[in-house]
CSV table of N, CA, C and O in Angstrom, one decimal:
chain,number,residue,atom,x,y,z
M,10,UNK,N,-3.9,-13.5,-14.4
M,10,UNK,CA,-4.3,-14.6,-13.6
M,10,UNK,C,-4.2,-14.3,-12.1
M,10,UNK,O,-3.6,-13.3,-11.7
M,11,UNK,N,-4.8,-15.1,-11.2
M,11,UNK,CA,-4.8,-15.0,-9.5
M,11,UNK,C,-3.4,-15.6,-9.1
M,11,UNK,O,-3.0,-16.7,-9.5
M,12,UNK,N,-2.8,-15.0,-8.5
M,12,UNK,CA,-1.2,-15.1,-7.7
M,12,UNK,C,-1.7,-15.9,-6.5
M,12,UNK,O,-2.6,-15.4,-5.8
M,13,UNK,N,-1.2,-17.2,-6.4
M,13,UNK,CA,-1.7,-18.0,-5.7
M,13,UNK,C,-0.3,-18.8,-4.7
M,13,UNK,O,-0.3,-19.8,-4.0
M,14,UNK,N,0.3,-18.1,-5.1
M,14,UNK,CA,1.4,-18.6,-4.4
M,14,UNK,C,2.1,-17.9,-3.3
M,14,UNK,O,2.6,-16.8,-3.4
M,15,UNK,N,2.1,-18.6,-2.4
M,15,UNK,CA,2.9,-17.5,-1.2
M,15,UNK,C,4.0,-16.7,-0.8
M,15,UNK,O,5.2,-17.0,-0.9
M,16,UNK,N,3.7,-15.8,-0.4
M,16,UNK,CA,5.3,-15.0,-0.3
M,16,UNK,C,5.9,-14.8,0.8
M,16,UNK,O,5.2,-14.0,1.4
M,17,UNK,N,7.0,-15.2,1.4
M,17,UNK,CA,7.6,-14.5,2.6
M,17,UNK,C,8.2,-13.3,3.0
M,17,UNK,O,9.2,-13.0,2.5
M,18,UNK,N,7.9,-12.9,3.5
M,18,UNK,CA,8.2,-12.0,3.2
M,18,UNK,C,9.4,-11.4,4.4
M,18,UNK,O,8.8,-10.8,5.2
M,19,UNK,N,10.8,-11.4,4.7
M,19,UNK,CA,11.9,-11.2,5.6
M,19,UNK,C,13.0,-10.6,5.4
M,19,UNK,O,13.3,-10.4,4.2
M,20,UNK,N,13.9,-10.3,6.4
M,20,UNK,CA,15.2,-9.3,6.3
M,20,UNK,C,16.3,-10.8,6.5
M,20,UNK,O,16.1,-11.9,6.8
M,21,UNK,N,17.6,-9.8,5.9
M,21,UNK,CA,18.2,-11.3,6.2
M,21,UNK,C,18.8,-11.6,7.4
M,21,UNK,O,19.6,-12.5,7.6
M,22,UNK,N,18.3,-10.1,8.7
M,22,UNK,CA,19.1,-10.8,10.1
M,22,UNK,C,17.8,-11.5,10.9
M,22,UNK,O,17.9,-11.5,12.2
M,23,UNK,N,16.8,-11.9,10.4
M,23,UNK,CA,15.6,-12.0,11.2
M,23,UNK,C,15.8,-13.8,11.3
M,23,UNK,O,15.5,-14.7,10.5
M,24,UNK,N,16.1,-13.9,12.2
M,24,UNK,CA,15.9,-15.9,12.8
M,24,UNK,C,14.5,-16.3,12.9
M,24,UNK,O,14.4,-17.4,12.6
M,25,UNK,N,13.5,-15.8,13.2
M,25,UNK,CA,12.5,-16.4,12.9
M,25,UNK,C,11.7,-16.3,11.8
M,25,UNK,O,10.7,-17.0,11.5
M,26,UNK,N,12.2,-15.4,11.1
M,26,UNK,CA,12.2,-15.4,9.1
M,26,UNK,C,12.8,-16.4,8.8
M,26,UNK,O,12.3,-16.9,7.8
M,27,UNK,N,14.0,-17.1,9.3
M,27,UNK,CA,14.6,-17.9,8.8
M,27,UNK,C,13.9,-19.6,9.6
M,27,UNK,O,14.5,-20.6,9.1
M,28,UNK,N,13.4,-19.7,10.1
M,28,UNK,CA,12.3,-21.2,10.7
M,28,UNK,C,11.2,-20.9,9.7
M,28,UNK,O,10.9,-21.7,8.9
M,29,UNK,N,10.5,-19.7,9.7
M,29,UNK,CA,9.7,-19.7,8.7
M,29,UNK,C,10.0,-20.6,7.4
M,29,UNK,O,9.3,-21.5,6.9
M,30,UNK,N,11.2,-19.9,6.8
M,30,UNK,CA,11.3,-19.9,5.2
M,30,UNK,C,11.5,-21.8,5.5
M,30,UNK,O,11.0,-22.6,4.8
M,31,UNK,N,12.3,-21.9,6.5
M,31,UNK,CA,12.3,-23.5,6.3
M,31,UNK,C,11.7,-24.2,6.3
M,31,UNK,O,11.7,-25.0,5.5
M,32,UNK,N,10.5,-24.1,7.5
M,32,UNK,CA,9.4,-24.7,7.7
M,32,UNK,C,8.8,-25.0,5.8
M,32,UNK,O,8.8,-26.0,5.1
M,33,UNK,N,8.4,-23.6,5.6
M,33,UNK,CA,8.3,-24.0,4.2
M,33,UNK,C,8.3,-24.6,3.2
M,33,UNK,O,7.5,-24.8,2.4
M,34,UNK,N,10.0,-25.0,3.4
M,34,UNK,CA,10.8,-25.8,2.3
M,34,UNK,C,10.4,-26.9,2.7
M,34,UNK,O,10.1,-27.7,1.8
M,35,UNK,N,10.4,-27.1,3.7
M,35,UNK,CA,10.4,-28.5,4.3
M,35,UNK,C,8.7,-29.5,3.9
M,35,UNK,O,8.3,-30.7,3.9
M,36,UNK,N,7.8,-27.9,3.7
M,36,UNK,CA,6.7,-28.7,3.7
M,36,UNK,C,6.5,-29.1,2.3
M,36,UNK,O,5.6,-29.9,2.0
M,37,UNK,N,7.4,-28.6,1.3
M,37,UNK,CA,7.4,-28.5,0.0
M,37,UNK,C,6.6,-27.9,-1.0
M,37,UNK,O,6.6,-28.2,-2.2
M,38,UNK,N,5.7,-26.8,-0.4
M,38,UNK,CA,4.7,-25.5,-0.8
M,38,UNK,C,5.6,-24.5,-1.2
M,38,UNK,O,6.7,-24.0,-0.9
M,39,UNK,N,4.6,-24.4,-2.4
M,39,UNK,CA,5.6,-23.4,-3.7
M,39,UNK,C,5.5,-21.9,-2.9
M,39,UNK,O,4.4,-21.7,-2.3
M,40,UNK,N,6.5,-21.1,-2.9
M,40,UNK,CA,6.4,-20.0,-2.4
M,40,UNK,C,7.2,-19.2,-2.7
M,40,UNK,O,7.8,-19.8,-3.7
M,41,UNK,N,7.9,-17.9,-2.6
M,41,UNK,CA,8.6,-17.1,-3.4
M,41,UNK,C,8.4,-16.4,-1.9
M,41,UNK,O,7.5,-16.0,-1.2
M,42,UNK,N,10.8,-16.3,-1.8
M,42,UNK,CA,10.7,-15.5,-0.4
M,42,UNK,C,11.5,-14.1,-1.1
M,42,UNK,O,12.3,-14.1,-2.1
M,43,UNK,N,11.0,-13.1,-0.2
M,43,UNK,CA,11.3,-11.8,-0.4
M,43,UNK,C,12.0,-11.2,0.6
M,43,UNK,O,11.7,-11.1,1.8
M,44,UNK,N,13.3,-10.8,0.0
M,44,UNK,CA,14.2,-10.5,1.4
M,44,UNK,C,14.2,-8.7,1.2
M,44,UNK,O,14.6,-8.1,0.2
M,45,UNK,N,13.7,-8.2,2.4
M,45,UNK,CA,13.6,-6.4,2.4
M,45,UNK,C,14.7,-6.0,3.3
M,45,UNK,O,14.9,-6.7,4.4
M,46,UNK,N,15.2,-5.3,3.1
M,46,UNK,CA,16.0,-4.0,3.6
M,46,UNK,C,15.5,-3.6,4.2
M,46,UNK,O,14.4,-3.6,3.8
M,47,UNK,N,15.6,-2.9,5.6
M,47,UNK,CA,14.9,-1.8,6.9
M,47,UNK,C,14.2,-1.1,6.0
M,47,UNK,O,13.0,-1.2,6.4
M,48,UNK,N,14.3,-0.5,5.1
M,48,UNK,CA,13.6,0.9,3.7
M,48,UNK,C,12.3,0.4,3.2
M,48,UNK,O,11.3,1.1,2.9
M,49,UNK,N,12.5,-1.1,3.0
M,49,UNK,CA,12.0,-1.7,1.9
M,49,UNK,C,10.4,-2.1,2.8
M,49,UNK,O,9.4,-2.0,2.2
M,50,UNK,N,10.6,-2.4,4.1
M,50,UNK,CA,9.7,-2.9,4.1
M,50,UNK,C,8.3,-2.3,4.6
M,50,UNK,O,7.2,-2.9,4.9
M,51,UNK,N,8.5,-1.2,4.7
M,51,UNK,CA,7.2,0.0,4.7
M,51,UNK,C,6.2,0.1,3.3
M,51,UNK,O,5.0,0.1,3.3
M,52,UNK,N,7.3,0.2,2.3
M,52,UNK,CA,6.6,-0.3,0.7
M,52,UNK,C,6.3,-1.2,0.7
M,52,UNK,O,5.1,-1.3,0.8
M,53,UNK,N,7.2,-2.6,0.7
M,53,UNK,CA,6.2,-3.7,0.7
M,53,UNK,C,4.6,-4.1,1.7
M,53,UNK,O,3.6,-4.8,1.4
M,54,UNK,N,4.9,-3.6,2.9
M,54,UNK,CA,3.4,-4.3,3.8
M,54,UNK,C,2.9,-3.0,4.2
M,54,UNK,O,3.3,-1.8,4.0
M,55,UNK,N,2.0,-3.7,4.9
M,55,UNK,CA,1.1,-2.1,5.5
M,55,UNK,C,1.9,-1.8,6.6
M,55,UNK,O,2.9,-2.5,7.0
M,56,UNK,N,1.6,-0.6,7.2
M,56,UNK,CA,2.6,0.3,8.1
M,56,UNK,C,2.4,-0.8,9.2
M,56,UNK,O,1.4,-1.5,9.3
M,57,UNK,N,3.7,-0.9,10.3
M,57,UNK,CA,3.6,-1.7,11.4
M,57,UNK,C,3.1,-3.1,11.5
M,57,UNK,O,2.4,-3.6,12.4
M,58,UNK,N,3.9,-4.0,9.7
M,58,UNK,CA,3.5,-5.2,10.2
M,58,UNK,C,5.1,-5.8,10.8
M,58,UNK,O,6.3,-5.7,10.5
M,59,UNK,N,4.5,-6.3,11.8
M,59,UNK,CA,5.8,-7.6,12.1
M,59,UNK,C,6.7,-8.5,11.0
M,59,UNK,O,6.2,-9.3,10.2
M,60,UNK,N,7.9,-8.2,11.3
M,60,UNK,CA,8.3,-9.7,10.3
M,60,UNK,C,8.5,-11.0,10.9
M,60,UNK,O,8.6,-10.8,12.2
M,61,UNK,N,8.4,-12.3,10.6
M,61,UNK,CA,7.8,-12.2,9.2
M,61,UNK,C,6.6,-12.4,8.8
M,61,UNK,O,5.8,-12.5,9.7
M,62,UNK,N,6.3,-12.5,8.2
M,62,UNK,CA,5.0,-11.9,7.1
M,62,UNK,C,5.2,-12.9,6.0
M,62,UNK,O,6.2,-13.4,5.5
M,63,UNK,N,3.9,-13.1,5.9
M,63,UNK,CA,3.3,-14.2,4.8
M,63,UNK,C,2.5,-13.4,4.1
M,63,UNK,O,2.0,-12.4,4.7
M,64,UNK,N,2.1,-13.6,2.6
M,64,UNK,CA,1.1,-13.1,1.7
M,64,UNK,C,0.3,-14.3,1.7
M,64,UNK,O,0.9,-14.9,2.6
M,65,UNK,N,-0.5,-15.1,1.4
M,65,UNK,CA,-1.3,-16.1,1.2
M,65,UNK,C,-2.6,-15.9,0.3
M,65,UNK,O,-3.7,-15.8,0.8
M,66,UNK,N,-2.4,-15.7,-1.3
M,66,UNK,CA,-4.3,-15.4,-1.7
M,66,UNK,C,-4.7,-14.0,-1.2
M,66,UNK,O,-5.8,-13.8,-0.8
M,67,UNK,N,-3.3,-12.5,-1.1
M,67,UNK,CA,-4.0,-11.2,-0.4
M,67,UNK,C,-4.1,-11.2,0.6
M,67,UNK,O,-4.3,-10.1,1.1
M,68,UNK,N,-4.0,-12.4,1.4
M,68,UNK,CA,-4.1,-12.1,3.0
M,68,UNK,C,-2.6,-12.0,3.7
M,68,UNK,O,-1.7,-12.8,3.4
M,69,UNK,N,-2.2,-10.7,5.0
M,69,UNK,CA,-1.1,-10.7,5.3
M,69,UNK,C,-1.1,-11.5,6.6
M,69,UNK,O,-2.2,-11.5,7.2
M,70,UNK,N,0.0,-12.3,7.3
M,70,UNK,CA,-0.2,-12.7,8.5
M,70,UNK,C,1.1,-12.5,8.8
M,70,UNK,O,2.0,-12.5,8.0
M,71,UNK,N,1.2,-12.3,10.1
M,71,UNK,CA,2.2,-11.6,10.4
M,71,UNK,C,2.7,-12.0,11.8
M,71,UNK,O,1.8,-12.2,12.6
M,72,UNK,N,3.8,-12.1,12.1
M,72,UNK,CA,4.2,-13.1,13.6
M,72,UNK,C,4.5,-13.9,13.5
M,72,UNK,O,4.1,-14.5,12.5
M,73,UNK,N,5.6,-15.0,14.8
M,73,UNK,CA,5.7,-16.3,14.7
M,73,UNK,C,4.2,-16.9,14.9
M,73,UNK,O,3.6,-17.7,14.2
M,74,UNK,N,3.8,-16.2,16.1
M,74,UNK,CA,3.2,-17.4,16.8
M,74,UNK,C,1.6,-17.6,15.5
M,74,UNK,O,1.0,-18.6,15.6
M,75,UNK,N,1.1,-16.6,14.6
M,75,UNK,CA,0.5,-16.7,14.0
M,75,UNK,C,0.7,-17.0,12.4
M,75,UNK,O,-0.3,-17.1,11.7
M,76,UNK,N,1.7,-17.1,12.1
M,76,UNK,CA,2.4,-17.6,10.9
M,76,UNK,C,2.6,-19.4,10.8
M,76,UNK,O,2.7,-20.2,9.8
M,77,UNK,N,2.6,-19.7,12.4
M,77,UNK,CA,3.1,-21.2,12.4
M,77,UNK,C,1.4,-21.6,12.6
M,77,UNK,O,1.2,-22.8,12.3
M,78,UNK,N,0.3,-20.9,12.9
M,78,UNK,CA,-0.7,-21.9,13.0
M,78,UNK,C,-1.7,-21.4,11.4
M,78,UNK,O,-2.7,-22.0,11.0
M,79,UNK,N,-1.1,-20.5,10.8
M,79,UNK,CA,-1.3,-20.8,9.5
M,79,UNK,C,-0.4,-21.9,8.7
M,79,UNK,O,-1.0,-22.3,7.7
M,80,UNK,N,0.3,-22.3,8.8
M,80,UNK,CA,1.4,-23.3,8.1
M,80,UNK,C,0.8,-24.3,9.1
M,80,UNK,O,1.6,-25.3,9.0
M,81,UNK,N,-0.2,-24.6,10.0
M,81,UNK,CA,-0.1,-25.8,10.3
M,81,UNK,C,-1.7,-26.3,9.5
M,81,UNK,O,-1.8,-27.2,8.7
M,82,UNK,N,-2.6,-25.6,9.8
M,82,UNK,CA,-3.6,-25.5,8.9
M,82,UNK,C,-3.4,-26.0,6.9
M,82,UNK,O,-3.6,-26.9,6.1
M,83,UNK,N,-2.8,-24.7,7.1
M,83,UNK,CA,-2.1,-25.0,5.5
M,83,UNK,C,-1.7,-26.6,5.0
M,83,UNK,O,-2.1,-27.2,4.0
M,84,UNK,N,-0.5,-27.4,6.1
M,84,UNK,CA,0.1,-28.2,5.8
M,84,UNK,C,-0.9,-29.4,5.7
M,84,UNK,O,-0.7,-30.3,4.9
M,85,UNK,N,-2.4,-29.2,6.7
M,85,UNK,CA,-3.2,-29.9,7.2
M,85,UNK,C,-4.3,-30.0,5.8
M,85,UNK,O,-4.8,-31.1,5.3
M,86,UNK,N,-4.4,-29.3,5.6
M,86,UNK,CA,-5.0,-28.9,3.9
M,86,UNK,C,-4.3,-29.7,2.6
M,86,UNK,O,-5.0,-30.4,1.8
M,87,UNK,N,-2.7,-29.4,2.5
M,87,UNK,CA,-1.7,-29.9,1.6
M,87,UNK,C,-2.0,-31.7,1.7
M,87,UNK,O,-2.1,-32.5,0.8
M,88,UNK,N,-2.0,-31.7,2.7
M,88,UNK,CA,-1.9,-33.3,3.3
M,88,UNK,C,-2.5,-34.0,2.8
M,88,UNK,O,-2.1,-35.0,2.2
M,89,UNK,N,-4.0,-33.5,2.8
M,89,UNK,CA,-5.7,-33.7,2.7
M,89,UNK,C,-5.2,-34.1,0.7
M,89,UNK,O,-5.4,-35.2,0.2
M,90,UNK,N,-4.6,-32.6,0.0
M,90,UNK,CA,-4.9,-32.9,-1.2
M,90,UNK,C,-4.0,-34.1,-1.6
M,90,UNK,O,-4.6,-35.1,-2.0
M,91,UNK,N,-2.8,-34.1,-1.4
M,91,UNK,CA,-2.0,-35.5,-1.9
M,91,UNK,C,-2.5,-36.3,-1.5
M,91,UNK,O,-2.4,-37.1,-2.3
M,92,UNK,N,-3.1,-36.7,-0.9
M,92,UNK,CA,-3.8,-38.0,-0.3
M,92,UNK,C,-4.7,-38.6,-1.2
M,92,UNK,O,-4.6,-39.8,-1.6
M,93,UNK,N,-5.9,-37.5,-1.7
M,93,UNK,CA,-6.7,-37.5,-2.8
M,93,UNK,C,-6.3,-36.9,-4.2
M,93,UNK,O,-7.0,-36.2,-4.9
M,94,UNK,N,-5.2,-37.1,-4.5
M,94,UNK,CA,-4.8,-36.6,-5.5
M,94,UNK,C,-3.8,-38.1,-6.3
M,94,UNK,O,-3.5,-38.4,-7.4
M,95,UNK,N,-3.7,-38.5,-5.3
M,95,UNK,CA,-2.9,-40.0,-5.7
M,95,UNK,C,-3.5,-41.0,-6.5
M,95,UNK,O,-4.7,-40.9,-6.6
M,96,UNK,N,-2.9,-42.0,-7.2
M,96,UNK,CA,-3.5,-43.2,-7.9
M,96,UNK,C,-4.5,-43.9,-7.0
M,96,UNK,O,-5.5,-44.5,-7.5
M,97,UNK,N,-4.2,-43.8,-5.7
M,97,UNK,CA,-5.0,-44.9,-5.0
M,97,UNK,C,-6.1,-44.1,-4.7
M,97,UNK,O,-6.3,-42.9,-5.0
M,98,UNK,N,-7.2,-45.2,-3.8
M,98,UNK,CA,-8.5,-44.8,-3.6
M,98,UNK,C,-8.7,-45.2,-1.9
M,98,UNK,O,-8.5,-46.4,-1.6
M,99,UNK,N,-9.0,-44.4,-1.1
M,99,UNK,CA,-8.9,-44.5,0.5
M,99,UNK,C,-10.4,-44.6,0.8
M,99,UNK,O,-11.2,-44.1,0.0
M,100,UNK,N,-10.9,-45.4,2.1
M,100,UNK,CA,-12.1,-45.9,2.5
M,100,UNK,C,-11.9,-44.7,3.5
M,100,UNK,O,-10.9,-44.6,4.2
M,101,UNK,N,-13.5,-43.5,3.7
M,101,UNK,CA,-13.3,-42.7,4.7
M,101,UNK,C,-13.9,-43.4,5.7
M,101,UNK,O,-14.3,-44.6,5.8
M,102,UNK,N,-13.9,-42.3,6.6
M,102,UNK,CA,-14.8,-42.8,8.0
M,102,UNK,C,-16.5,-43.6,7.5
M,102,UNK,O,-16.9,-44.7,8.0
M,103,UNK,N,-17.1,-42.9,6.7
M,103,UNK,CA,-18.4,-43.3,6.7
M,103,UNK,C,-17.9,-44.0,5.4
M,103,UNK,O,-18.6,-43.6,4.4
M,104,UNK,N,-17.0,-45.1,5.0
M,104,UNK,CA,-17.4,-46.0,3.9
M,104,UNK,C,-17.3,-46.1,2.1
M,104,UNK,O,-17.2,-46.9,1.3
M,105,UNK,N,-17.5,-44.4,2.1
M,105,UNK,CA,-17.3,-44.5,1.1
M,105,UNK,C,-16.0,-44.1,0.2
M,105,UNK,O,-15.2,-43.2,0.5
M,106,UNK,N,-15.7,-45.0,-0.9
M,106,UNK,CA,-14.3,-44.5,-1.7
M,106,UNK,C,-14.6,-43.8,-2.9
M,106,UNK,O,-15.7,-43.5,-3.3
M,107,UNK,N,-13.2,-43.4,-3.5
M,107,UNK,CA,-13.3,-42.6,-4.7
M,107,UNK,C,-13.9,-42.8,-5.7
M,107,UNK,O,-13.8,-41.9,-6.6
């Protein structure tokens, strides 16, 4: 099957691995965090990524400042589906409901 779930990917002295992984929790998006070792993490990502590092669907992103405007997108998307995923039925901009 397609691995669809996100991975973090961080060491455990890295503080902005650690707002990451929270942010995450906090948004309640399933994810699976990966804590590497200085050794570890040349095997795990391609040469010279920044931590931390997200997997997303094969895609690596890598950085704060680019990691938070994927998670805001993301959350912006998540939002979207609970919304339409609920018992109720919402009137959009142009009128029509579910």
């Amino acid at each position: 099957g397609i691995e669809m779930m996100i991975k973090l990917y961080k060491t455990k002295d890295c503080q902005s691995c650690a707002e990451v992984e929270a942010a995450l929790a906090e948004m309640v998006i399933s994810h699976k965090v990966v804590t590497l070792n200085k050794n570890d993490i040349a095997e795990a990502l391609p040469p010279n990524t920044p931590l931390p590092a997200l997997e997303d669907g094969g895609q690596i992103i890598s950085g704060l400042e680019a990691i938070a405007a994927h998670l805001a997108a993301l959350e912006d998307f998540v939002n979207q589906w609970r919304k339409f995923q609920g018992d109720s039925c919402y009137i959009d901009d142009d009128g029509r409901v579910c």
